[in-house]
Short mmCIF file of C-alpha atoms in Angstrom, two decimals:
data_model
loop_
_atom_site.label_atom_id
_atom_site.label_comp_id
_atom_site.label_asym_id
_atom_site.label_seq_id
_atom_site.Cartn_x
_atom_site.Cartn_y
_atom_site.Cartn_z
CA UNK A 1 -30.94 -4.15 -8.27
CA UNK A 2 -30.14 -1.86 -5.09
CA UNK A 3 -26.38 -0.49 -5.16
CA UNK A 4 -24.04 -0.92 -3.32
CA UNK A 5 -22.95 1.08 -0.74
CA UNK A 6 -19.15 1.49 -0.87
CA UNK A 7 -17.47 3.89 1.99
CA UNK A 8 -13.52 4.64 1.12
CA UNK A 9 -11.54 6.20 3.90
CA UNK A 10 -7.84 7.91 2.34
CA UNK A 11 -7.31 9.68 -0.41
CA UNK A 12 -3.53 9.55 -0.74
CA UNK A 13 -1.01 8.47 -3.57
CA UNK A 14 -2.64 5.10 -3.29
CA UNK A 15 -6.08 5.69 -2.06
CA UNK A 16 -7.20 8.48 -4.78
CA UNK A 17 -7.22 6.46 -7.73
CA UNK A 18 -8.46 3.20 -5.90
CA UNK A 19 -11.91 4.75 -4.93
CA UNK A 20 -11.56 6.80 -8.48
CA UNK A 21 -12.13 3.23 -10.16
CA UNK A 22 -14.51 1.95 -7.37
CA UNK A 23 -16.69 5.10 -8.43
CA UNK A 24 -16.78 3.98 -12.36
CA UNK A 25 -18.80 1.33 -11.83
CA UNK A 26 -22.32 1.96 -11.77
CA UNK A 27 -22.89 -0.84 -9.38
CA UNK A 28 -21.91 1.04 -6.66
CA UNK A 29 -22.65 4.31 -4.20
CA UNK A 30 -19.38 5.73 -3.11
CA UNK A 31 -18.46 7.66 -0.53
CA UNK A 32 -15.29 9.13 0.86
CA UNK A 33 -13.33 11.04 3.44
CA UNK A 34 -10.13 12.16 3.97
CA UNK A 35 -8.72 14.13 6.66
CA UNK A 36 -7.24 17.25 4.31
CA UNK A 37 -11.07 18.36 3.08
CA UNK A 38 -9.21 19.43 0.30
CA UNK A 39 -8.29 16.30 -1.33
CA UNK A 40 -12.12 15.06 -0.98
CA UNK A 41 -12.99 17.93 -2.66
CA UNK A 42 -10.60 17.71 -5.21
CA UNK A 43 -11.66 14.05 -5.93
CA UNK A 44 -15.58 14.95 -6.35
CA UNK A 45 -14.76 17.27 -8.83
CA UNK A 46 -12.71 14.13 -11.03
CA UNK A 47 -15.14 11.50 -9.82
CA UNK A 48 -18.43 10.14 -9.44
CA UNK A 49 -19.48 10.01 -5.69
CA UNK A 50 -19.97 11.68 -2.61
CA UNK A 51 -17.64 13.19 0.28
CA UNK A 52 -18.50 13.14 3.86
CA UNK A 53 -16.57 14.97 6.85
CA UNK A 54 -15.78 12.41 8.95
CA UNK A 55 -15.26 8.49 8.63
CA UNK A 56 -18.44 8.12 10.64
CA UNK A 57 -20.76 9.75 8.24
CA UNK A 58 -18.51 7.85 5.22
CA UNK A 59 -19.26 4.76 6.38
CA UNK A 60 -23.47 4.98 7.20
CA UNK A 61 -24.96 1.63 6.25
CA UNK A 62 -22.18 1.06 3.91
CA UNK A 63 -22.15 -2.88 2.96
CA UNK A 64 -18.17 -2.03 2.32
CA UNK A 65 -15.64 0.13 3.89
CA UNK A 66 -12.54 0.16 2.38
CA UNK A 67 -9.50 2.31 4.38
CA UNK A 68 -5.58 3.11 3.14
CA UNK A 69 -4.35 5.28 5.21
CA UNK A 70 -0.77 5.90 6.73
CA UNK A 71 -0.31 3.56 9.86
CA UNK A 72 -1.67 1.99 12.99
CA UNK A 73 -2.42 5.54 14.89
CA UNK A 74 -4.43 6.53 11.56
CA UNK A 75 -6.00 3.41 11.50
CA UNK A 76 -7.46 3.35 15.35
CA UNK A 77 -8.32 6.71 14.48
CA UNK A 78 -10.43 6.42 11.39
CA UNK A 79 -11.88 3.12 13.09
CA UNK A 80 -12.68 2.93 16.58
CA UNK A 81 -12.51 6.60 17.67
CA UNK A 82 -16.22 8.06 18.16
CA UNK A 83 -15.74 9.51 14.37
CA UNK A 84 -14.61 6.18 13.32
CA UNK A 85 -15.82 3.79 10.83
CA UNK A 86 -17.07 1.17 13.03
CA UNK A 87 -19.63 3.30 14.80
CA UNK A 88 -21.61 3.39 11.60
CA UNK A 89 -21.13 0.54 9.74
CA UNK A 90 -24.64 -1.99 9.93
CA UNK A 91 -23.99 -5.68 10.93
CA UNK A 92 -23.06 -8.12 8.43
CA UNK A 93 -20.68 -5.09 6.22
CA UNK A 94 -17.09 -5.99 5.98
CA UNK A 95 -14.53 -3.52 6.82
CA UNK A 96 -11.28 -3.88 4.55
CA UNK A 97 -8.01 -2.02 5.60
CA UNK A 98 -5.68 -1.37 2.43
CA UNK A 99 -3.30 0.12 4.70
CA UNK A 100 0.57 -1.27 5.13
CA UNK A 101 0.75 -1.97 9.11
CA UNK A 102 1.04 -4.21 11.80
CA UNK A 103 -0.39 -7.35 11.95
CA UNK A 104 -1.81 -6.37 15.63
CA UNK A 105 -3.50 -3.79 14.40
CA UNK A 106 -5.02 -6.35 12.20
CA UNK A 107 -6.15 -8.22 14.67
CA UNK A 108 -7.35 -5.78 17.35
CA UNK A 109 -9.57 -4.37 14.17
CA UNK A 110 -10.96 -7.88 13.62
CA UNK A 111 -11.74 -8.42 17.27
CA UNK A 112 -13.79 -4.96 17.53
CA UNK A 113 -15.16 -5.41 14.43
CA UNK A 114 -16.28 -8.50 15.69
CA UNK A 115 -17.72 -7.08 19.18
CA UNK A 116 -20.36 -5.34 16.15
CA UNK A 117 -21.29 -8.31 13.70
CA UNK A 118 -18.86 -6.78 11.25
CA UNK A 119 -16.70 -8.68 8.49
CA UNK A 120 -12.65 -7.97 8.51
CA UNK A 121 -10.24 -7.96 5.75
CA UNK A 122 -6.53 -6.57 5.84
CA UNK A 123 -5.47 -6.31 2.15
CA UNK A 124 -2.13 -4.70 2.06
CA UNK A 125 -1.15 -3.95 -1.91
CA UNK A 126 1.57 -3.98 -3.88
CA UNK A 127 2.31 -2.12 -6.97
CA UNK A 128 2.81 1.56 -6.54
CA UNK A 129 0.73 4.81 -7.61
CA UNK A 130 1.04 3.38 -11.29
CA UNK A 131 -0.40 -0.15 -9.85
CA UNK A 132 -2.70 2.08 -8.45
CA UNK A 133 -4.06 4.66 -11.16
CA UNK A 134 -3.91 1.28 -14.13
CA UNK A 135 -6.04 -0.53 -11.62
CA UNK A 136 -3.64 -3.19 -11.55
CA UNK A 137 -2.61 -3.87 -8.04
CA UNK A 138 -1.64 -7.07 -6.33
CA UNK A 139 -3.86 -7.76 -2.90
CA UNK A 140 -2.72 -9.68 -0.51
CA UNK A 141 -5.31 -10.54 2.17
CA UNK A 142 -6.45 -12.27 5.67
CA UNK A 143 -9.36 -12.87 7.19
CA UNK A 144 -12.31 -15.23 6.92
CA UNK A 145 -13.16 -16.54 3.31
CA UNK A 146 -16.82 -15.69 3.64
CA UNK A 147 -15.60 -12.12 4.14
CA UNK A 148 -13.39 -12.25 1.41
CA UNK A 149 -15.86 -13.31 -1.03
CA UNK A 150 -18.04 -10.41 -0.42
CA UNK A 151 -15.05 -7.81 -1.16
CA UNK A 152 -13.17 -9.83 -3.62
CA UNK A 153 -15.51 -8.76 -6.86
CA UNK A 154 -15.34 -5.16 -5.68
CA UNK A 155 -11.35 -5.70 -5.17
CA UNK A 156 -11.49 -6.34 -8.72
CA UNK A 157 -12.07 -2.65 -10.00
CA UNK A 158 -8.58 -1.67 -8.81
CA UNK A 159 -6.55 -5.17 -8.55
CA UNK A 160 -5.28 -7.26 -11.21
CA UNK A 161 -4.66 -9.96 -8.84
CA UNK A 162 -5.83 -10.45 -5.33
CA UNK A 163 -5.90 -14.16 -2.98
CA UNK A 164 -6.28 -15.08 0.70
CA UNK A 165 -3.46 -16.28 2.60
CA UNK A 166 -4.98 -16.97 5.88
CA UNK A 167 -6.55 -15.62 9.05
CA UNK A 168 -6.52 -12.50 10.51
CA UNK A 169 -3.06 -10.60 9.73
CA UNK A 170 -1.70 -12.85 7.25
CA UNK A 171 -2.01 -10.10 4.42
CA UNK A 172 0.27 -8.11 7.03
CA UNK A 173 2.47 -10.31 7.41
CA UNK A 174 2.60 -11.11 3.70
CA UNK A 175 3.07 -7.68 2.65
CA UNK A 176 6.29 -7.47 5.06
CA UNK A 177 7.86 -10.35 2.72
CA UNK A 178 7.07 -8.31 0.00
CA UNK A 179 8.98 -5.25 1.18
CA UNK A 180 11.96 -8.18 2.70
CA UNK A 181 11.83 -9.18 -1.21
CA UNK A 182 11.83 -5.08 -3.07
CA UNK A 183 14.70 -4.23 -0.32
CA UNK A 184 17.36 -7.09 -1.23
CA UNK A 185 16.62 -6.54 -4.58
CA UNK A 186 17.31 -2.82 -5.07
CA UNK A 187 20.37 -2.76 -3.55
CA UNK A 188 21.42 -5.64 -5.01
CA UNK A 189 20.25 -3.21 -8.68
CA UNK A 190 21.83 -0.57 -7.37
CA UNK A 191 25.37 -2.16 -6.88
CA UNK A 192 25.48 -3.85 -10.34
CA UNK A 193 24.85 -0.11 -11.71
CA UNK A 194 27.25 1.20 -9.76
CA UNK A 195 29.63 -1.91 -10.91
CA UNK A 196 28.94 -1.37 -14.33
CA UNK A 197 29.06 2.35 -14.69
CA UNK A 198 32.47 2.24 -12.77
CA UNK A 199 33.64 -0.59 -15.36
CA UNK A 200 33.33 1.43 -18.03
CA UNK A 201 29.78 -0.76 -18.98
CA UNK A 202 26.98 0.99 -21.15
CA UNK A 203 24.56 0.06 -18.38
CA UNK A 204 21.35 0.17 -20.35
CA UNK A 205 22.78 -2.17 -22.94
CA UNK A 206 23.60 -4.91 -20.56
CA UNK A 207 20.63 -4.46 -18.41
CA UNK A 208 18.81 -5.27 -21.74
CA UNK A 209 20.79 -8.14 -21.87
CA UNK A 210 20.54 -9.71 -18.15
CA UNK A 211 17.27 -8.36 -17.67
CA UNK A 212 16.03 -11.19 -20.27
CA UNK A 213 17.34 -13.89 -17.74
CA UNK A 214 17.92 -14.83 -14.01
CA UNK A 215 18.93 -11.39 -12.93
CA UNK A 216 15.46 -9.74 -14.51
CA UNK A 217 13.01 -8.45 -11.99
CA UNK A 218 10.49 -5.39 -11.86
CA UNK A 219 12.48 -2.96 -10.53
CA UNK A 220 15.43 -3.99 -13.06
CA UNK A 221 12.75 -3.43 -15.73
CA UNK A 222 11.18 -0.24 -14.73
CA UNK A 223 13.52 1.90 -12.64
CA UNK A 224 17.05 1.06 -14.09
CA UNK A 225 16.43 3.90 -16.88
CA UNK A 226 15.72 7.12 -14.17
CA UNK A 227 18.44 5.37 -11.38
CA UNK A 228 20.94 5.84 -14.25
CA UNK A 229 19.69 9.36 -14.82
CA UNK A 230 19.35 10.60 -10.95
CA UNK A 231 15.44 10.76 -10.92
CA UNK A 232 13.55 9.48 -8.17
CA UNK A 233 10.42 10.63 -8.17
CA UNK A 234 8.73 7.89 -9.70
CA UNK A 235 6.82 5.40 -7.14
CA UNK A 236 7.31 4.67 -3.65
CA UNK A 237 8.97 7.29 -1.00
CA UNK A 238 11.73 6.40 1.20
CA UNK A 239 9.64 7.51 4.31
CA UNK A 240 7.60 4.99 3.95
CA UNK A 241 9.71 2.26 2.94
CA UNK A 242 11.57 2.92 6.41
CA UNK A 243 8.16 2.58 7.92
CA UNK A 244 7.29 -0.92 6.39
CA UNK A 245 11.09 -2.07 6.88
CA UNK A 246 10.62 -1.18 10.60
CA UNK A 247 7.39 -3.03 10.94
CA UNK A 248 9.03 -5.87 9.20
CA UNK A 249 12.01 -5.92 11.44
CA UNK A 250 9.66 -5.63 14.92
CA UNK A 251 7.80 -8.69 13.47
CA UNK A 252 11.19 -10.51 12.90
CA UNK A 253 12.01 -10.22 16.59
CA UNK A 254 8.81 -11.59 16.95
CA UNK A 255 8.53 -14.56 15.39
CA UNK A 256 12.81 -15.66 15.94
CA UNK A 257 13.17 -14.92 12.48
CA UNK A 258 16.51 -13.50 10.69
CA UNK A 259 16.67 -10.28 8.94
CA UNK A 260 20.37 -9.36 8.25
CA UNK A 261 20.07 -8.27 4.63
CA UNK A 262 16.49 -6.21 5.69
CA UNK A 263 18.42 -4.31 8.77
CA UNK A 264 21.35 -3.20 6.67
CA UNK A 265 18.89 -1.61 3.97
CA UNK A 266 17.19 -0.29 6.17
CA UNK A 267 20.57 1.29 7.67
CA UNK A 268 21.30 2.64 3.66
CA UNK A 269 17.87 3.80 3.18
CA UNK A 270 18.45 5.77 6.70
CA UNK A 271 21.29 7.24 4.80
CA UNK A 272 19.12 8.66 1.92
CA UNK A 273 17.22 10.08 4.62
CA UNK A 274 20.23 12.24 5.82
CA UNK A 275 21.04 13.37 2.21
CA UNK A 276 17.52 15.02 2.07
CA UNK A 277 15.78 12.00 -0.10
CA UNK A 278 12.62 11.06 2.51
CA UNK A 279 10.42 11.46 0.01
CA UNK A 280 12.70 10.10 -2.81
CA UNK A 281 11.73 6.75 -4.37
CA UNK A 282 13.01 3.35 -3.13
CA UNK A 283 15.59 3.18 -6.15
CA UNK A 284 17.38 6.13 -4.78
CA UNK A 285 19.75 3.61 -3.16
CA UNK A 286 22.03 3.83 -5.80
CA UNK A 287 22.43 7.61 -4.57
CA UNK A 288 24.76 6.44 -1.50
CA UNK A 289 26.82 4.57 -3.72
CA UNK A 290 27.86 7.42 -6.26
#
């Protein structure tokens, strides 16, 4: 049986270790690019597969093209510029954007992809560079189902979970309540440390206690340990959590929705930025608060 021919475009936090497991299976031809020449290089040396110097030459005949890059300008870039993706890619391929963005840029990708007999996915994912490297990331995805059931096998090397929510920009849009969701909840983490520390509390004794009922979450279970300690370097940067928040909150304006809780983490998570943490993780909210 003829390979397949998998393109993957980004090979960041996220990205590296995604196409890493795409190139264990011997199913597949894969190809990458990234814009630091670097990185590719880097990768080759860890991985089975190829590296190509632009998008363009990535993508040739691919049946797949899988991007996660950093936002909407890096997107039209690695897409529709005369580099991009789509100038390569043969009719009937899908194209299937990992990146967090807008859900217009969704859309305008689906449209030009479209314009060339080409399949569209967005499939924003949740988990983190662990999710990532275990190969057990959550996708959340929109588009047409007959798309979807071409890339949802290949998903598969890298997710532990993965399910379409609707058309066009609906994994977008879902990966924004995802974010809503994480930002409530680690400032809500952060305050009860915070309360308990100042109480006098061992902290890691009760979390073992209330993390065992309603309170419990994942970021209870896997970050109170290092918030109690100072470290945050462990996941997902503030940066980009400002990023997401931001295209969550344009949305909400959007769509009449309500975002009070969202806007006001967004406001502490501005204030991490000013104490020099950009590129500490999301837990580092408890930071302001001691």
């Amino acid at each position: 049986m003829e390979k397949l021919k998998i393109a993957f475009i980004g090979l960041g936090v996220m990205g590296y270790p995604m196409a890493g497991h795409l190139s264990k299976n011997s199913d597949f031809n894969v190809t990458v690019y990234n814009r630091t020449t670097a990185k590719a290089e880097s990768w080759e040396k860890e991985y089975l597969g190829s590296i190509a110097t632009t998008p363009k030459e990535a993508a040739q005949d691919a049946d797949i093209a899988f991007i996660c890059v950093g936002n909407d300008d890096d997107l039209k870039e690695v897409t529709v510029s005369a580099e991009g993706v789509l100038q390569s890619m043969k009719p009937g391929s899908v194209l299937v954007d990992h990146t967090t963005a807008s859900a217009d840029i969704a859309r305008f990708l689906c449209q030009e992809s479209i314009k060339r007999n080409i399949g569209f996915i967005d499939a924003p994912v949740s988990g983190g560079e662990a999710g990532a490297i275990n190969g057990q990331l959550t996708v959340m995805c929109g588009g047409d189902k007959s798309h979807y059931d071409k890339v949802v096998g290949v998903m598969n090397s890298y997710s532990r979970f993965s399910q379409l929510l609707g058309e066009v920009g609906s994994g977008q849009l879902a990966k924004m309540m995802n974010q809503i969701c994480i930002a409530g909840v680690v400032q809500g983490l952060s305050e009860a440390l915070q309360f308990g520390q100042k109480a006098g509390l061992d902290c890691e004794a009760v979390i073992e206690v209330i993390s065992k009922g309603a309170a419990g979450s994942w970021q209870m279970e896997n970050r109170h340990k290092t918030m109690l300690k100072g470290e945050y370097e462990h996941g997902f940067a503030v940066d980009w959590m400002r990023k997401d928040l931001d295209i969550a909150l344009t949305e909400a304006k959007r769509n009449g929705s309500t975002l009070p809780l969202t806007a006001l983490v967004d406001q502490f998570y501005a204030d991490i930025q000013k104490m020099g943490g950009n590129r500490w993780d999301t837990s580092s909210l408890l930071k302001r608060l001691i």
